């Protein structure tokens, strides 16, 4: 219901701990944005600055057309699910969920109706008389979600709201939250370190590492065109493999030198590599675009099976080639075990190219 | 052998556990559970000492309350419940109760409100450390000295407080302690001055432990600082406050030092609270039997009131204690 933006926001906790570095992000009205990154990368800090719980060291945070840097949390009209639930131990579950409504002096009957509705949705309607200490972790987390969704705020802030639910409930809650967000049209910022959550729910994903925003784009963009090698390996499961290669030429055409092999490159990528003029590259390949086999074929690269993991429908084979390890998906009938010689194959049009020096993607 | 080396910290693990050749019995010194009697022996000196200094006088008190205690060569005469029966016709005794309850209720109310408010102010102050030290000072003063201090402050000719109150028009000609209307409030002020810091200190310790995340959640829910105090801080400091109130309550019920220093129970009987009357009966008139009876009733009522107080206040407190830490 309001657009939110970070303009050159820094957060310095002092003592050399800079949690967020020069964050710039414009979140559209009604958009669902996911903040994705490893532990300690500054996701919660960014969210808390939006909520007004943390002072920003410099820059500005804007809601709509209003700079809210100095606005206290109560005047920001936000609802937040905290990472550690932050329930009130002396209140019943009902009163916990009802708290935001009571704060804004909603009529008792209306409170009753809305709390019951939220509790039903979250499957905690049997627990309303209990107190937080009598609930399991997942039930507490659902109570925390209930407290946020019981009211229709300008902005939803979710800090890993379903991290402690079981897989089935998590899948259901993903759907429910997404549905709720869509029907209410509330601008939502959703922190998670689970990329599946980010990829499936968000309109756009902001990938953070070490306090720096790495990339901000749609799930498809982030997956298909990662901005740098870090994003490329962070997003996507199983992880993309990176190989060190050099640009060379083969019979006048651009090609890649990988150990003792020379790999031909398709015309489109070859033009791209030529334009960039870099020599040392990190070349990535996603496991499902690489095949592994015990038989040699045209253009295949010889290696050894390093490990073999069953993924259910297929197996993930890690192939050791020189000092690189490349992951590839194979049929469950793949017979190799650790140490077996095998042959890896991939098409150059499926490769990702990054500058070996700074990890930035080679422009298209 | 490496596994054995790493087990050094746990001598209770026998060789057998590790599948080594074994000695059947663990050495005596490894025995982790000494016999029950061992603890009894350990506790014995403390128990005996406590018995000597608390239980014996207590039994003696009960004995006295059923006797006419004789002095010198006169022996004690058993009088049954006569000492107790007479209390019900003793107007000073009944009035003593009334004054004590009034005094205690007023003291507690003022101290809780002022103490908690001060704690909140201190908690948000940058000069907390210095202020806490300052606030501690009244508590370090001996009650009799505090009494004497206020004796001067209240003095009808040169007392500061006397002058202030008179300028404000609260007092007429008589001094604070000289008038039966105001004397009780005079001694209440002493207690408030001296013991509000105790409540402040205990509450402050409680405020430090109020989980930050609950305060934050409440702010996000739309609460300002006042709602934050009543909805989050207060329930969280409740157990601490309960202890503080109990301490002050029990202390009030045997309060005597400052009154003796200030008024000695007067004017008239205006400040003759029950403990003061008890002191008079026992040590001015040396009616130790009747004094014993008064003391016993005072003790019993203190215990009963204390238990009621705990019952009334405890419920939310216990629930809070159950909840453990911040993850709620
Ligand atoms: N109050 C604080 N004082 C000092 N440093 C802090 C404080 N809070 C967070 N940090 C630091 O800031 C960095 C970012 O923390 P933040 O909580 O935002 O991480 P996060 O991305 O939410 O991680 P997680 O996924 O583990 O929750 C961390 O290095 C952390 O140590
Ligand atoms: Mg976090």
PDB file of N, CA and C in Angstrom, chain B residues 9 35 39 41 44 50 97 115 125 144 150 160 180 193 207 221 245-246 250 282 299 325 327:
ATOM      1  N   UNK B   9      38.422 -36.025  32.154  1.00  0.00           N
ATOM      2  CA  UNK B   9      37.536 -35.189  32.943  1.00  0.00           C
ATOM      3  C   UNK B   9      36.396 -35.958  33.594  1.00  0.00           C
ATOM      4  N   UNK B  35      26.731 -41.032  51.063  1.00  0.00           N
ATOM      5  CA  UNK B  35      25.475 -41.474  51.668  1.00  0.00           C
ATOM      6  C   UNK B  35      24.651 -40.279  52.124  1.00  0.00           C
ATOM      7  N   UNK B  39      25.106 -35.666  54.176  1.00  0.00           N
ATOM      8  CA  UNK B  39      24.519 -34.329  54.066  1.00  0.00           C
ATOM      9  C   UNK B  39      23.936 -33.877  55.403  1.00  0.00           C
ATOM     10  N   UNK B  41      24.925 -34.718  58.365  1.00  0.00           N
ATOM     11  CA  UNK B  41      26.028 -34.296  59.236  1.00  0.00           C
ATOM     12  C   UNK B  41      26.523 -32.913  58.851  1.00  0.00           C
ATOM     13  N   UNK B  44      24.166 -30.235  60.044  1.00  0.00           N
ATOM     14  CA  UNK B  44      23.882 -30.235  61.477  1.00  0.00           C
ATOM     15  C   UNK B  44      24.316 -28.967  62.221  1.00  0.00           C
ATOM     16  N   UNK B  50      20.881 -22.365  64.273  1.00  0.00           N
ATOM     17  CA  UNK B  50      19.614 -21.704  63.987  1.00  0.00           C
ATOM     18  C   UNK B  50      18.587 -22.003  65.073  1.00  0.00           C
ATOM     19  N   UNK B  97      -3.259  -1.555  66.266  1.00  0.00           N
ATOM     20  CA  UNK B  97      -3.483  -2.278  65.007  1.00  0.00           C
ATOM     21  C   UNK B  97      -3.924  -1.323  63.909  1.00  0.00           C
ATOM     22  N   UNK B 115       8.838   4.422  43.948  1.00  0.00           N
ATOM     23  CA  UNK B 115      10.001   3.575  43.683  1.00  0.00           C
ATOM     24  C   UNK B 115      10.058   3.128  42.236  1.00  0.00           C
ATOM     25  N   UNK B 125      18.188   6.998  32.225  1.00  0.00           N
ATOM     26  CA  UNK B 125      19.074   8.130  32.433  1.00  0.00           C
ATOM     27  C   UNK B 125      20.503   7.780  32.066  1.00  0.00           C
ATOM     28  N   UNK B 144      17.588   4.874  63.404  1.00  0.00           N
ATOM     29  CA  UNK B 144      17.540   5.822  64.517  1.00  0.00           C
ATOM     30  C   UNK B 144      18.139   7.164  64.096  1.00  0.00           C
ATOM     31  N   UNK B 150      15.368  13.618  60.870  1.00  0.00           N
ATOM     32  CA  UNK B 150      14.061  14.224  60.608  1.00  0.00           C
ATOM     33  C   UNK B 150      13.553  15.000  61.819  1.00  0.00           C
ATOM     34  N   UNK B 160      13.730  22.779  58.714  1.00  0.00           N
ATOM     35  CA  UNK B 160      13.524  23.112  57.307  1.00  0.00           C
ATOM     36  C   UNK B 160      12.159  22.668  56.802  1.00  0.00           C
ATOM     37  N   UNK B 180      -1.450  15.672  66.654  1.00  0.00           N
ATOM     38  CA  UNK B 180      -1.907  14.300  66.479  1.00  0.00           C
ATOM     39  C   UNK B 180      -2.352  14.047  65.042  1.00  0.00           C
ATOM     40  N   UNK B 193      11.287   8.165  52.718  1.00  0.00           N
ATOM     41  CA  UNK B 193      12.611   8.688  52.365  1.00  0.00           C
ATOM     42  C   UNK B 193      13.662   7.588  52.417  1.00  0.00           C
ATOM     43  N   UNK B 207      13.947  -4.193  35.644  1.00  0.00           N
ATOM     44  CA  UNK B 207      13.830  -3.499  34.351  1.00  0.00           C
ATOM     45  C   UNK B 207      14.963  -3.886  33.405  1.00  0.00           C
ATOM     46  N   UNK B 221       3.650  -3.204  17.158  1.00  0.00           N
ATOM     47  CA  UNK B 221       2.197  -3.369  17.256  1.00  0.00           C
ATOM     48  C   UNK B 221       1.480  -2.042  17.423  1.00  0.00           C
ATOM     49  N   UNK B 245       7.916  -5.598  47.679  1.00  0.00           N
ATOM     50  CA  UNK B 245       6.757  -5.243  48.499  1.00  0.00           C
ATOM     51  C   UNK B 245       6.702  -6.114  49.750  1.00  0.00           C
ATOM     52  N   UNK B 246       6.977  -7.411  49.572  1.00  0.00           N
ATOM     53  CA  UNK B 246       6.965  -8.313  50.721  1.00  0.00           C
ATOM     54  C   UNK B 246       7.991  -7.886  51.766  1.00  0.00           C
ATOM     55  N   UNK B 250       6.899  -6.650  55.567  1.00  0.00           N
ATOM     56  CA  UNK B 250       7.308  -7.304  56.804  1.00  0.00           C
ATOM     57  C   UNK B 250       8.122  -6.353  57.679  1.00  0.00           C
ATOM     58  N   UNK B 282       6.213  -4.334  77.173  1.00  0.00           N
ATOM     59  CA  UNK B 282       7.232  -5.284  77.598  1.00  0.00           C
ATOM     60  C   UNK B 282       8.368  -4.622  78.355  1.00  0.00           C
ATOM     61  N   UNK B 299       2.851 -11.538  65.205  1.00  0.00           N
ATOM     62  CA  UNK B 299       3.567 -12.477  64.336  1.00  0.00           C
ATOM     63  C   UNK B 299       2.595 -13.254  63.454  1.00  0.00           C
ATOM     64  N   UNK B 325      13.057 -17.913  29.547  1.00  0.00           N
ATOM     65  CA  UNK B 325      13.761 -16.826  28.881  1.00  0.00           C
ATOM     66  C   UNK B 325      12.993 -16.163  27.756  1.00  0.00           C
ATOM     67  N   UNK B 327      12.726 -16.208  24.572  1.00  0.00           N
ATOM     68  CA  UNK B 327      12.103 -16.705  23.347  1.00  0.00           C
ATOM     69  C   UNK B 327      10.634 -17.010  23.569  1.00  0.00           C
TER      70      UNK B 327
END
